[in-house]
Short mmCIF file of C-alpha atoms in Angstrom, two decimals:
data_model
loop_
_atom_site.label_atom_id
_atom_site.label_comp_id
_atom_site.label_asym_id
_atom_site.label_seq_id
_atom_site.Cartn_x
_atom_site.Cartn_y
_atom_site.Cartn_z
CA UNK A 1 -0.36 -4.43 11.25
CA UNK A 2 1.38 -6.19 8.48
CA UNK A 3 1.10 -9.59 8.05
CA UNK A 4 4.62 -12.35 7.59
CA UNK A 5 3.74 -12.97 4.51
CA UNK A 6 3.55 -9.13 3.03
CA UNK A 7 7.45 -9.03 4.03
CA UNK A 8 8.10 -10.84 1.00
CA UNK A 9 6.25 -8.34 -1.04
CA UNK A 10 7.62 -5.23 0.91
CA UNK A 11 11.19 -6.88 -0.14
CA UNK A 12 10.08 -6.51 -3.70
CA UNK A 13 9.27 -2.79 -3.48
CA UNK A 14 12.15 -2.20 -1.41
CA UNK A 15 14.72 -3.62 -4.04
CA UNK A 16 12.66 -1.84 -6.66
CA UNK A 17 13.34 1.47 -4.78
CA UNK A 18 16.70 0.61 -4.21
CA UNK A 19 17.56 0.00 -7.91
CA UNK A 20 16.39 3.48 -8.77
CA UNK A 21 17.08 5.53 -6.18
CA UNK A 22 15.56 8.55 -7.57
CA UNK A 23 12.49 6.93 -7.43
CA UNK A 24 9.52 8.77 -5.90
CA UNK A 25 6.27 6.79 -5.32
CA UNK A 26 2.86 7.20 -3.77
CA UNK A 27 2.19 4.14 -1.71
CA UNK A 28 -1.63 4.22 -2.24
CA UNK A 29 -3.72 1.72 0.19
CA UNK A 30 -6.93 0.13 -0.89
CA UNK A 31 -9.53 -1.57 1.25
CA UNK A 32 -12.75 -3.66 0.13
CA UNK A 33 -16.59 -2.53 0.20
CA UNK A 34 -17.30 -3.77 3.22
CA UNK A 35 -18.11 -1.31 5.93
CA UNK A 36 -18.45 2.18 5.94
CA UNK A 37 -16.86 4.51 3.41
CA UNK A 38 -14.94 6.64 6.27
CA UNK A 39 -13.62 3.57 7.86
CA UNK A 40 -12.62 2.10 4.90
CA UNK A 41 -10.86 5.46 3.95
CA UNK A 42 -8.70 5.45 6.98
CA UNK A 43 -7.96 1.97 7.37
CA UNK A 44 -6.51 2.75 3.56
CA UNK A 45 -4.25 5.14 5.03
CA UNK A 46 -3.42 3.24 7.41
CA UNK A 47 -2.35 0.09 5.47
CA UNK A 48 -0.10 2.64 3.06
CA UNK A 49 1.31 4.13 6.23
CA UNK A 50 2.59 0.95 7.15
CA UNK A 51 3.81 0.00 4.15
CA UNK A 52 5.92 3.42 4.32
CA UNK A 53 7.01 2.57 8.07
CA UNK A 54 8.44 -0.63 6.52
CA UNK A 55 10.12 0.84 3.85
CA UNK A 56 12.00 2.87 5.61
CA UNK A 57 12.61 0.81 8.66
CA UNK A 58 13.32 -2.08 7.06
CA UNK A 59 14.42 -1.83 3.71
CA UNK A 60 16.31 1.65 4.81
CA UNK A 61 14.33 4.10 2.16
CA UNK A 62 14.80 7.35 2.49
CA UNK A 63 11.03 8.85 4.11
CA UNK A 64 11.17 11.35 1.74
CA UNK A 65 10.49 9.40 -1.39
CA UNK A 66 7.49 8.18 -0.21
CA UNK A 67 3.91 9.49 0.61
CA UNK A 68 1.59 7.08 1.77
CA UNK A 69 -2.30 7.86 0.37
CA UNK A 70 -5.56 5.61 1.68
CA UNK A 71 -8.51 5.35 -1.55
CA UNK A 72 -10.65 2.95 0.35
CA UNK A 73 -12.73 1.00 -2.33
CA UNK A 74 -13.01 3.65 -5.30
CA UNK A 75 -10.06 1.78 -7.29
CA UNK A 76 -11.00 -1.99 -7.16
CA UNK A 77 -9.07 -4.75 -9.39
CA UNK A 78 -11.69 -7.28 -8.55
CA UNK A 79 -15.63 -7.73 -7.79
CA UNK A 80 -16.67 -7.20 -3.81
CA UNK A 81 -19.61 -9.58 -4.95
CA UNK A 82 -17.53 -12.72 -3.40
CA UNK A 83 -14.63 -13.40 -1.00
CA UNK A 84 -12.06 -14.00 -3.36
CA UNK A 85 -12.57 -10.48 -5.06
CA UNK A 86 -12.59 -8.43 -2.10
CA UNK A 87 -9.25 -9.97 -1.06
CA UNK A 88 -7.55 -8.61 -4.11
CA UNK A 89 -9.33 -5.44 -3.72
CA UNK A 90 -7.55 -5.26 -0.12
CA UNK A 91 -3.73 -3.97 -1.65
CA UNK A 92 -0.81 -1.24 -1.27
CA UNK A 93 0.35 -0.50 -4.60
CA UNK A 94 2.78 1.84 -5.58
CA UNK A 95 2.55 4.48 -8.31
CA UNK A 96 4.95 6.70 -9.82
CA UNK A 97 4.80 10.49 -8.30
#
């Protein structure tokens, strides 16, 4: 479930991706240490899926320029040693295909 204040940020992408419409990006979810590695991995996916739904519902991408991919924790920005760290660590980024 996304949260109000992501719109903002899902604006962003979706002006990116309309400025350059042939564009194709993975929309790669990340998650924090916390828990267990499987449940991490699919609440990744699930975040980028969302991300995607929004995208296209939204911001009217085309589906098709877009794949949604969940890497759990293997691609943190930040240390999981305190709060602050694990709540940059908890992202949708996207990255050229």
């Amino acid at each position: 479930e996304l949260k109000a204040e992501s719109r903002d940020q899902i604006g962003e992408m979706g002006k990116l991706l309309k400025s350059q419409p042939k564009l194709q990006v993975f929309v790669v979810g990340h998650t924090d240490n916390q828990g267990q590695f499987d449940a991490n991995l699919q609440l990744s996916q699930q975040r980028a899926q969302a991300v995607v739904d929004a995208l296209v519902k939204d911001q009217g991408i085309e589906a098709r320029r877009l794949i949604a991919k969940g890497v759990a924790n293997l691609s943190p920005l930040a240390s999981n040693a305190g709060d602050a760290g694990r709540a940059r660590n908890r992202r949708v980024e996207l990255v050229v295909r």
